[in-house]
mmCIF file of C-alpha atoms in Angstrom:
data_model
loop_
_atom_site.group_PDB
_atom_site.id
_atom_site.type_symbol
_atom_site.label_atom_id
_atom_site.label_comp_id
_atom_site.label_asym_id
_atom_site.label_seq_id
_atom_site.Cartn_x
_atom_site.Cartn_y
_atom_site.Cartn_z
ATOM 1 C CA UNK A 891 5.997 -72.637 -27.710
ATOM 2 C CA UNK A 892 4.603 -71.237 -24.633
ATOM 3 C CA UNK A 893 1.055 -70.035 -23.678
ATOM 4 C CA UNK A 894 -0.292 -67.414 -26.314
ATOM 5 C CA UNK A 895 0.855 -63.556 -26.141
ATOM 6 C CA UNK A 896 -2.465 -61.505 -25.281
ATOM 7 C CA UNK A 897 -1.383 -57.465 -24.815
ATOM 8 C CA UNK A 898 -3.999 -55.068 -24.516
ATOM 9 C CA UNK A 899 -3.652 -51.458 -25.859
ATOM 10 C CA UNK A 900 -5.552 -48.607 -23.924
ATOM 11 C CA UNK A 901 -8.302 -48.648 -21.636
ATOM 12 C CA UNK A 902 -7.063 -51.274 -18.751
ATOM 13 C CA UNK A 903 -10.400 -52.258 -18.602
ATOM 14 C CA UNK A 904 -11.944 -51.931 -22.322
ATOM 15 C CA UNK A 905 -8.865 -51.879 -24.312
ATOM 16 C CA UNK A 906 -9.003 -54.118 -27.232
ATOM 17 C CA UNK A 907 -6.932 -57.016 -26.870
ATOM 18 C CA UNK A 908 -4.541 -59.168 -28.864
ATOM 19 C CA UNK A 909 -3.275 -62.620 -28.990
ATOM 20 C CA UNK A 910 -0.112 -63.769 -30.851
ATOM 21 C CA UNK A 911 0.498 -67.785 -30.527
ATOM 22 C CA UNK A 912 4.593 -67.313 -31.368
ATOM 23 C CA UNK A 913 7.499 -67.336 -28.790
ATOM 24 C CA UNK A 914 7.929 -63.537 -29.818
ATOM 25 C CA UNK A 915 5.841 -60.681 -31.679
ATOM 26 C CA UNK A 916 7.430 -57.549 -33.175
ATOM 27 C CA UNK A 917 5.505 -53.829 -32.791
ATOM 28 C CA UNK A 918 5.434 -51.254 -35.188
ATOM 29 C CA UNK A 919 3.781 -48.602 -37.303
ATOM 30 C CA UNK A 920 4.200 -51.009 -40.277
ATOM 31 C CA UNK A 921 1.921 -53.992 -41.677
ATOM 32 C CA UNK A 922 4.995 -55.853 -41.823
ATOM 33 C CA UNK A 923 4.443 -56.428 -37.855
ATOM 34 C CA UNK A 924 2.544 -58.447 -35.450
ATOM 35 C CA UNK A 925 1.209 -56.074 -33.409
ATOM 36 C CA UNK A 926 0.292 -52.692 -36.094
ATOM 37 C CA UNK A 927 -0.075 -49.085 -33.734
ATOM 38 C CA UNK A 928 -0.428 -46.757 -36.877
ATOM 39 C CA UNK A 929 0.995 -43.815 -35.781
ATOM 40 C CA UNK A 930 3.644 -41.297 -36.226
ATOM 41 C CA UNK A 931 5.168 -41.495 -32.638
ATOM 42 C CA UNK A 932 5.029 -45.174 -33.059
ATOM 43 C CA UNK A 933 8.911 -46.438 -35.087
ATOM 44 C CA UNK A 934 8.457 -48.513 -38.714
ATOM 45 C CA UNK A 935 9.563 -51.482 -36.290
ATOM 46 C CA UNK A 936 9.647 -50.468 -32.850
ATOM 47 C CA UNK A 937 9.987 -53.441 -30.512
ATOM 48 C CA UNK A 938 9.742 -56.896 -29.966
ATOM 49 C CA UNK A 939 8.514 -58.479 -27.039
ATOM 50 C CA UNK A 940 9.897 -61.645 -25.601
ATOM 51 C CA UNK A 941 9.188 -64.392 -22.810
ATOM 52 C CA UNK A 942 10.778 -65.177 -19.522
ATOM 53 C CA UNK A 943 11.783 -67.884 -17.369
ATOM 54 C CA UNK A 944 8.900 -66.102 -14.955
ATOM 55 C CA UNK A 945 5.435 -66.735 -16.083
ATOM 56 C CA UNK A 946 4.130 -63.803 -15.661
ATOM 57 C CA UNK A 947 7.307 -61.452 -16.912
ATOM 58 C CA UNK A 948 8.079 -60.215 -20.081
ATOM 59 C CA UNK A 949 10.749 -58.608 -21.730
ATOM 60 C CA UNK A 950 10.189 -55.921 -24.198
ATOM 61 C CA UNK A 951 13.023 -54.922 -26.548
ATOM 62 C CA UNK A 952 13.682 -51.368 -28.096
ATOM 63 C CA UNK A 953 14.954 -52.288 -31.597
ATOM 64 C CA UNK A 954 16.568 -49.006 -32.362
ATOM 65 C CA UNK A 955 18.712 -49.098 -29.700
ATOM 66 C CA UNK A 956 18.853 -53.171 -28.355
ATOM 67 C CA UNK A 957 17.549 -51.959 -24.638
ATOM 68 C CA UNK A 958 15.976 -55.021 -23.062
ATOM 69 C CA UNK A 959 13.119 -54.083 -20.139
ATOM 70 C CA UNK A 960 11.643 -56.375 -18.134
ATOM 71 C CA UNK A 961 7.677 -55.581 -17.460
ATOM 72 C CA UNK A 962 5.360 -57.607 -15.436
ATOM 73 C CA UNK A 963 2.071 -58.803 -16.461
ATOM 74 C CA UNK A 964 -0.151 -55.992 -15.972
ATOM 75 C CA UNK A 965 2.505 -54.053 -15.854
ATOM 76 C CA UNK A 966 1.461 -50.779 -18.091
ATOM 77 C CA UNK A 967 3.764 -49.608 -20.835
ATOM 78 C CA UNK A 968 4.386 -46.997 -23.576
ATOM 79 C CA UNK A 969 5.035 -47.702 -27.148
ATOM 80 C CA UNK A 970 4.806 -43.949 -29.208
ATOM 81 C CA UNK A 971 1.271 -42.320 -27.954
ATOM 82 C CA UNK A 972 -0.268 -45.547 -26.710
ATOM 83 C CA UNK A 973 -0.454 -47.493 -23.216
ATOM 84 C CA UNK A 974 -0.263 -51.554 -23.470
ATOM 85 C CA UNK A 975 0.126 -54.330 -20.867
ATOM 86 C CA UNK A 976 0.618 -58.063 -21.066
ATOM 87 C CA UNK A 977 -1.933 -59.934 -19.910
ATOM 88 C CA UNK A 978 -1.205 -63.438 -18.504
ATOM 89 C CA UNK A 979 -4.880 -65.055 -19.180
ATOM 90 C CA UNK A 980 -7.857 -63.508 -20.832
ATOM 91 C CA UNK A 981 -10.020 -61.207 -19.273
ATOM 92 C CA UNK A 982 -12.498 -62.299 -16.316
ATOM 93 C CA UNK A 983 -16.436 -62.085 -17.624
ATOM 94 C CA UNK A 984 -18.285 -59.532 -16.443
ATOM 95 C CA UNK A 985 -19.713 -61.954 -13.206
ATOM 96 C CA UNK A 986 -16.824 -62.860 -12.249
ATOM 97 C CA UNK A 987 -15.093 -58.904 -12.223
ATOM 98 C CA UNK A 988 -18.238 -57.589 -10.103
ATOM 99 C CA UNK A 989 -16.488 -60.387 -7.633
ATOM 100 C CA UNK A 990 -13.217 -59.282 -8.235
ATOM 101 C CA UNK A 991 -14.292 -55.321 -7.894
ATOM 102 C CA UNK A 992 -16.061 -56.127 -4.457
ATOM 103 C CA UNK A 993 -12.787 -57.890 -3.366
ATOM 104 C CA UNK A 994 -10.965 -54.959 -4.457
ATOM 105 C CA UNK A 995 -13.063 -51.985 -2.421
ATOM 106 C CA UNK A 996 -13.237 -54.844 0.549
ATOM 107 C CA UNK A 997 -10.016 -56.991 0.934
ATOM 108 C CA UNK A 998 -10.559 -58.030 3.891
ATOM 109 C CA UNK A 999 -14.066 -58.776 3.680
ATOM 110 C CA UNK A 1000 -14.532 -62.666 4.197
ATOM 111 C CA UNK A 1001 -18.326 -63.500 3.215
ATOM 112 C CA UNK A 1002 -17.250 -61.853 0.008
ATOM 113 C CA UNK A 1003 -14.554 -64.266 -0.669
ATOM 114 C CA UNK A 1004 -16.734 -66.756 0.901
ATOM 115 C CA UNK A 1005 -19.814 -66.190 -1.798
ATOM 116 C CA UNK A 1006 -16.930 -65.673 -4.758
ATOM 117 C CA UNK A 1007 -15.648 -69.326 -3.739
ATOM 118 C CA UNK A 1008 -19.342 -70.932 -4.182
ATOM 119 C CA UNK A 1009 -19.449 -69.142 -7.579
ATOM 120 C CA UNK A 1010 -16.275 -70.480 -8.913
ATOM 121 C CA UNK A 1011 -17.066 -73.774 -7.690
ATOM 122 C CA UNK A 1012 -20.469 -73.806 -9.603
ATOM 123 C CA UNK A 1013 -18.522 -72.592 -12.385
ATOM 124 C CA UNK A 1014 -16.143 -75.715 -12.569
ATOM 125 C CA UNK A 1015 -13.159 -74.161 -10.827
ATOM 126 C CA UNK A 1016 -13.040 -76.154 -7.819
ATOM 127 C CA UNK A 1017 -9.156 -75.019 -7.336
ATOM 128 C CA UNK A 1018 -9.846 -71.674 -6.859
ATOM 129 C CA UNK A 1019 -12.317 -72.422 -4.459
ATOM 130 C CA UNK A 1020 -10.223 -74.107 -2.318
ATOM 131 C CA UNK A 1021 -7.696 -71.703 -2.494
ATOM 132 C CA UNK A 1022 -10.210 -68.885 -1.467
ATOM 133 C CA UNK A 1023 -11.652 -70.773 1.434
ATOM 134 C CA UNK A 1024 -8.232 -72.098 2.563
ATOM 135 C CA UNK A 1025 -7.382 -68.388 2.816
ATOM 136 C CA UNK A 1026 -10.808 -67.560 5.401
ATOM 137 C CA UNK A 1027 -9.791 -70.127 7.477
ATOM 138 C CA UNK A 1028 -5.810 -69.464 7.581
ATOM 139 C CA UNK A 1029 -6.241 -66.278 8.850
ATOM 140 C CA UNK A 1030 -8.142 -67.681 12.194
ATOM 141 C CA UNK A 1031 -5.095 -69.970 12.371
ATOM 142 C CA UNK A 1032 -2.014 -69.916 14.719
ATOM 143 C CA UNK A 1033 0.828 -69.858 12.676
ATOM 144 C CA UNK A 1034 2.706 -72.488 14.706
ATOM 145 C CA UNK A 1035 -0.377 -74.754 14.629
ATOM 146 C CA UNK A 1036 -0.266 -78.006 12.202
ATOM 147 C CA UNK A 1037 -3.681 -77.019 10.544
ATOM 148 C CA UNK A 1038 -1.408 -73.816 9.169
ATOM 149 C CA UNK A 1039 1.099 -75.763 8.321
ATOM 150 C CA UNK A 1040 -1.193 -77.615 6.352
ATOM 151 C CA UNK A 1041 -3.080 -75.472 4.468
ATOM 152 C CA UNK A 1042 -0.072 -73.226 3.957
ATOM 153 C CA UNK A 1043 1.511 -76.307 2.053
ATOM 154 C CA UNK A 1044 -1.815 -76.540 0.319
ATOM 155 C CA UNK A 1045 -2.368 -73.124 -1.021
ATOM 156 C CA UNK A 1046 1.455 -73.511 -2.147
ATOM 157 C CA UNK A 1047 0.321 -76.343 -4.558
ATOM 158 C CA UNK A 1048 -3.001 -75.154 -5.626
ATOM 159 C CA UNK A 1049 -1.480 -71.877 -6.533
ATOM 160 C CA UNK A 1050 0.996 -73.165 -8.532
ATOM 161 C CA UNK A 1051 -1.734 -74.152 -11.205
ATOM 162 C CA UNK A 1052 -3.680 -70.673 -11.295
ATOM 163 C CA UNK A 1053 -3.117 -67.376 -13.043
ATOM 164 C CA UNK A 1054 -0.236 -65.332 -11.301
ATOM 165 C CA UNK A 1055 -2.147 -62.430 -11.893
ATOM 166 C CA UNK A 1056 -5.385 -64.061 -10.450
ATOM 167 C CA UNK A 1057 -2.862 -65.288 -7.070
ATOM 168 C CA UNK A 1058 -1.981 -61.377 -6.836
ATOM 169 C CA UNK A 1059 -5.668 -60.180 -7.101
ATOM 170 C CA UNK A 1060 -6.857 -62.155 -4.244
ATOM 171 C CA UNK A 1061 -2.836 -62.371 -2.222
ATOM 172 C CA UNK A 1062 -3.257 -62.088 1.471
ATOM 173 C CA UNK A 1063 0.562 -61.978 1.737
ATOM 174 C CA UNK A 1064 2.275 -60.004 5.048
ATOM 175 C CA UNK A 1065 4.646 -57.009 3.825
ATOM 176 C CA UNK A 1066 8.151 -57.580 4.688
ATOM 177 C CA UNK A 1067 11.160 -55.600 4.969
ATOM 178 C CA UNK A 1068 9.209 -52.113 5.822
ATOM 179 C CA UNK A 1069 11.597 -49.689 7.408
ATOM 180 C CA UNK A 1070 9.095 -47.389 8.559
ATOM 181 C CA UNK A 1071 8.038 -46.509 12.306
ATOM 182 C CA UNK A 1072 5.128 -44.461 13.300
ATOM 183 C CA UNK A 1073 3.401 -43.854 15.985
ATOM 184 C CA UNK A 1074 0.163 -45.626 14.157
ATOM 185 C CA UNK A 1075 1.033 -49.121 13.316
ATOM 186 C CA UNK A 1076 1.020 -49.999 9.668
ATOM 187 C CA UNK A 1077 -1.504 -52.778 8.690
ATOM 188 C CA UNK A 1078 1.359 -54.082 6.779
ATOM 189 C CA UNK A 1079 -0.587 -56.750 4.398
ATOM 190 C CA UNK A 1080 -1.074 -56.529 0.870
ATOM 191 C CA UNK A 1081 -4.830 -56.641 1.063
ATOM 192 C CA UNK A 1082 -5.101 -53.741 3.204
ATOM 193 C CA UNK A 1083 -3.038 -51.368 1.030
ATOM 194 C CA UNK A 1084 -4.410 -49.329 -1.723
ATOM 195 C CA UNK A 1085 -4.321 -50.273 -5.182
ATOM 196 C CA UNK A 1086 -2.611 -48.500 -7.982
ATOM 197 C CA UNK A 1087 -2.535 -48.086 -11.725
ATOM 198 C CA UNK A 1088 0.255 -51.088 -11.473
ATOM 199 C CA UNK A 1089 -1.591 -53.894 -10.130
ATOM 200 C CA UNK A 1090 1.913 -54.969 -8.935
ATOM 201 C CA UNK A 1091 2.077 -52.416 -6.377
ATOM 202 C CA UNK A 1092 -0.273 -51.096 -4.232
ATOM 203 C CA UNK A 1093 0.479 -47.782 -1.819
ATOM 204 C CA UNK A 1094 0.602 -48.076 2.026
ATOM 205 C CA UNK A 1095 -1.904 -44.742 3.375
ATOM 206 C CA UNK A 1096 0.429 -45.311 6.755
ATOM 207 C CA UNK A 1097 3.536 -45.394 5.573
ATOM 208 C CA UNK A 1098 3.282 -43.099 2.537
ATOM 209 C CA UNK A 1099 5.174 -45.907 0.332
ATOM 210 C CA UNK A 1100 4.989 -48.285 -2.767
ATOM 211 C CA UNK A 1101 4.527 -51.741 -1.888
ATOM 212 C CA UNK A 1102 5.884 -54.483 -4.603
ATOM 213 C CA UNK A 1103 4.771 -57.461 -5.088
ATOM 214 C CA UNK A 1104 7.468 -60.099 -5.945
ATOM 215 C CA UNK A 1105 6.764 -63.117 -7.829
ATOM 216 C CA UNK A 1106 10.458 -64.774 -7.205
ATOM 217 C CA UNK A 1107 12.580 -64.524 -4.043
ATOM 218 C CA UNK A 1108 15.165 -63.989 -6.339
ATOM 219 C CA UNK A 1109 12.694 -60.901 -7.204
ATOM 220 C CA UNK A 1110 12.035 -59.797 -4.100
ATOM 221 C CA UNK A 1111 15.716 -59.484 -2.447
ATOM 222 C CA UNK A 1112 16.142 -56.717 -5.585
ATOM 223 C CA UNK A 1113 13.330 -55.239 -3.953
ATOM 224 C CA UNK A 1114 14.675 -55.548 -0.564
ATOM 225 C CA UNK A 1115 18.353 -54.675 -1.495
ATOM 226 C CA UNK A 1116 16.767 -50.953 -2.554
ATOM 227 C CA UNK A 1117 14.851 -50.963 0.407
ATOM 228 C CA UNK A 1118 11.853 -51.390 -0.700
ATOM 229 C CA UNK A 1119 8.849 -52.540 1.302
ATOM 230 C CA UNK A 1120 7.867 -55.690 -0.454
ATOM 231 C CA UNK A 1121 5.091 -59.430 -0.354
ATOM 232 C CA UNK A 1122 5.890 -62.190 -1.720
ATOM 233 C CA UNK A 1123 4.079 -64.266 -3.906
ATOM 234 C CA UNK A 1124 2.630 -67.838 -2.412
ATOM 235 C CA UNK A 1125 3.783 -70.157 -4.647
ATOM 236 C CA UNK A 1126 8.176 -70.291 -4.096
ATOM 237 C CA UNK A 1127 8.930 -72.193 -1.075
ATOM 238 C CA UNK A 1128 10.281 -69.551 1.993
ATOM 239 C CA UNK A 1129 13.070 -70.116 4.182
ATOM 240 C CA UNK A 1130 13.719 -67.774 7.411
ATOM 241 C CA UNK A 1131 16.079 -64.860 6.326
ATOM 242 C CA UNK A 1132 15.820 -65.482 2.699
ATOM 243 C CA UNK A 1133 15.820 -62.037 1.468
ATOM 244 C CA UNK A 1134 18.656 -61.020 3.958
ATOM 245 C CA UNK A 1135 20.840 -63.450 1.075
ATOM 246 C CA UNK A 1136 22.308 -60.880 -2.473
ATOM 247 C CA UNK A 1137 20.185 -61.176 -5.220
ATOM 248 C CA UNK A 1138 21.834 -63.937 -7.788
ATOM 249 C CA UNK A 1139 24.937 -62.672 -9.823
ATOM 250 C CA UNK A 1140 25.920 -60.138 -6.839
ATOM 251 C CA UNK A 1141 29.104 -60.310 -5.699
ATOM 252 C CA UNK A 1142 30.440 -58.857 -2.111
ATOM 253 C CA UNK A 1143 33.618 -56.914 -1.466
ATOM 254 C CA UNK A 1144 35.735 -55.006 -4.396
ATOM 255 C CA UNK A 1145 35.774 -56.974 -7.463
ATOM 256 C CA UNK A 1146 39.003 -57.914 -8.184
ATOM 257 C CA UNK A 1147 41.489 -56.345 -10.861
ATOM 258 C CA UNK A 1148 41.220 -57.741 -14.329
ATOM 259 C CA UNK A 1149 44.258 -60.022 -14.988
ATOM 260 C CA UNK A 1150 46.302 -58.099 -17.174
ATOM 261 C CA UNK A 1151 46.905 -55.630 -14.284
ATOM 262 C CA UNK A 1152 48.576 -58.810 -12.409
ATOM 263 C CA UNK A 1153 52.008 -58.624 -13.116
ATOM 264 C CA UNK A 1154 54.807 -59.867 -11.777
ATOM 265 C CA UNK A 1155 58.182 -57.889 -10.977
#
C-alpha cells in the first residue's frame, strides 16, 4: 500500500479534506462509498480513483462508462456539482503558506527564498533548505562551470525525497520547446510566468500561452509532440534532445496491415 489518499473537495484553499489509507477509494452519493458527495448530480457509485506509477498522478475512473483519466496532483476535477483535487502531502501550516504566498507574488525574489530556507531549517527540514539555497546560488552559476554541475546533481537527489508538488511550487525550471517569436523576448522560466487555477500550468503574459509542467520526460515529449510550451521537473535525469525522441508506445510510419489481409496468391 502506498502513501495515504488525501482529496480535497471545494475551496482550494479551505476545502475540507480527506484521507483514505487503501490502494483505491470509490465516490458516490451513497454511504456504501469511501468518499460520500450527497447529491443528486453526484451517481449512487460514481468513480473510483486509482494510483500511478507517477507519484504525483492519479487516475480517476468513471464507473458508468469504464473511462480512465489521468489527473495530476492538484489537478482540479468535477464529480456532479463539486470541485476536488488530489493532494500529494497535507496542507502547509499557515507559516509556512505566508512563505509560499510571498514566493508566489515574487518568484524571483531571492532574500525571500533565502529567509524561507532559515525557517525550514529551524523547523527540522534541513533538505529543503538546501534545496532552496542551492537554487540562489545556481542561478549566479555558469552552466558549463563544475560548481553547476555540482549542485545540479545535488538538487537532483535532494528532490527526489520532497513533495512533487512542493518541487513545482518553488521549480526554477527553463521553458522548452516554445514556438513563439516576438519582438519582446519571452522570460521563458517557470517562475516568471503567471500562475493559474492548475498549479500545473502557469500562463506566459508574452507569449499568450499555457505552460505545462511535466513531471516525466516521458510526460513532457506528449507535451512537446502537441506543441506545447513545456518545464520539466528536476528530479529525471536529462539528456540533450530528449524530447525530440516519440513519446513511449508511438510508432513511426503507416502501421502495417493486420495479418489476415496478408495473403498469398
Amino acid at each position: 500500500m502506498g502513501p495515504p489518499f488525501r482529496v480535497r473537495v471545494g475551496d482550494s484553499r479551505t476545502g475540507p479534506i480527506f484521507r483514505f489509507e487503501s490502494d483505491s477509494f470509490s465516490i458516490g452519493r451513497t454511504q456504501s462509498n469511501d468518499l460520500v458527495l450527497p447529491d443528486e448530480s453526484v451517481g449512487l457509485r460514481h468513480a473510483r480513483v486509482e494510483r500511478t506509477d507517477v507519484g504525483a498522478a492519479f487516475i480517476v475512473v468513471d464507473v458508468r462508462t469504464n473511462a480512465r483519466t489521468r489527473r495530476d496532483e492538484g489537478e482540479p476535477f468535477t464529480i456532479g456539482c463539486y470541485e476536488l483535487r488530489l493532494l500529494d502531502r497535507d496542507p502547509p501550516a499557515a507559516e509556512e503558506q505566508t512563505f509560499l504566498d510571498a514566493l508566489e507574488r515574487g518568484p524571483t525574489d531571492d532574500e525571500t527564498r533565502s529567509v524561507y530556507a532559515d525557517w525550514l531549517e529551524e523547523q527540522g527540514r534541513p533538505l529543503e533548505a538546501e534545496f532552496l539555497r542551492a537554487q540562489i546560488e545556481i542561478r549566479g552559476l555558469a552552466a558549463d562551470s563544475v560548481r553547476f554541475a555540482m549542485l545540479s546533481g545535488r538538487v537532483r537527489e535532494i528532490g527526489r525525497d520532497l513533495p512533487p508538488s512542493w518541487r513545482r511550487t518553488v521549480a526554477r525550471p527553463p521553458v522548452e520547446k516554445c514556438h513563439t517569436r516576438f519582438e519582446v523576448t519571452c522570460p521563458k522560466a517557470w517562475d516568471k510566468m503567471t500562475p493559474t487555477a492548475n498549479p500545473n500550468q502557469r500562463h506566459c503574459g508574452t507569449c499568450d500561452q499555457i505552460v505545462y509542467y511535466a513531471r516525466t520526460v516521458e510526460e513532457a515529449r506528449l507535451h512537446a509532440m502537441n506543441r506545447r510550451c513545456l518545464v520539466v521537473d528536476v528530479v529525471p535525469l536529462r539528456k540533450r534532445g530528449d524530447l525530440d525522441a516519440p513519446p513511449p508506445m508511438m510508432m513511426a510510419g503507416m502501421p502495417a496491415p493486420p495479418p489476415r489481409l496478408l495473403r498469398g496468391r
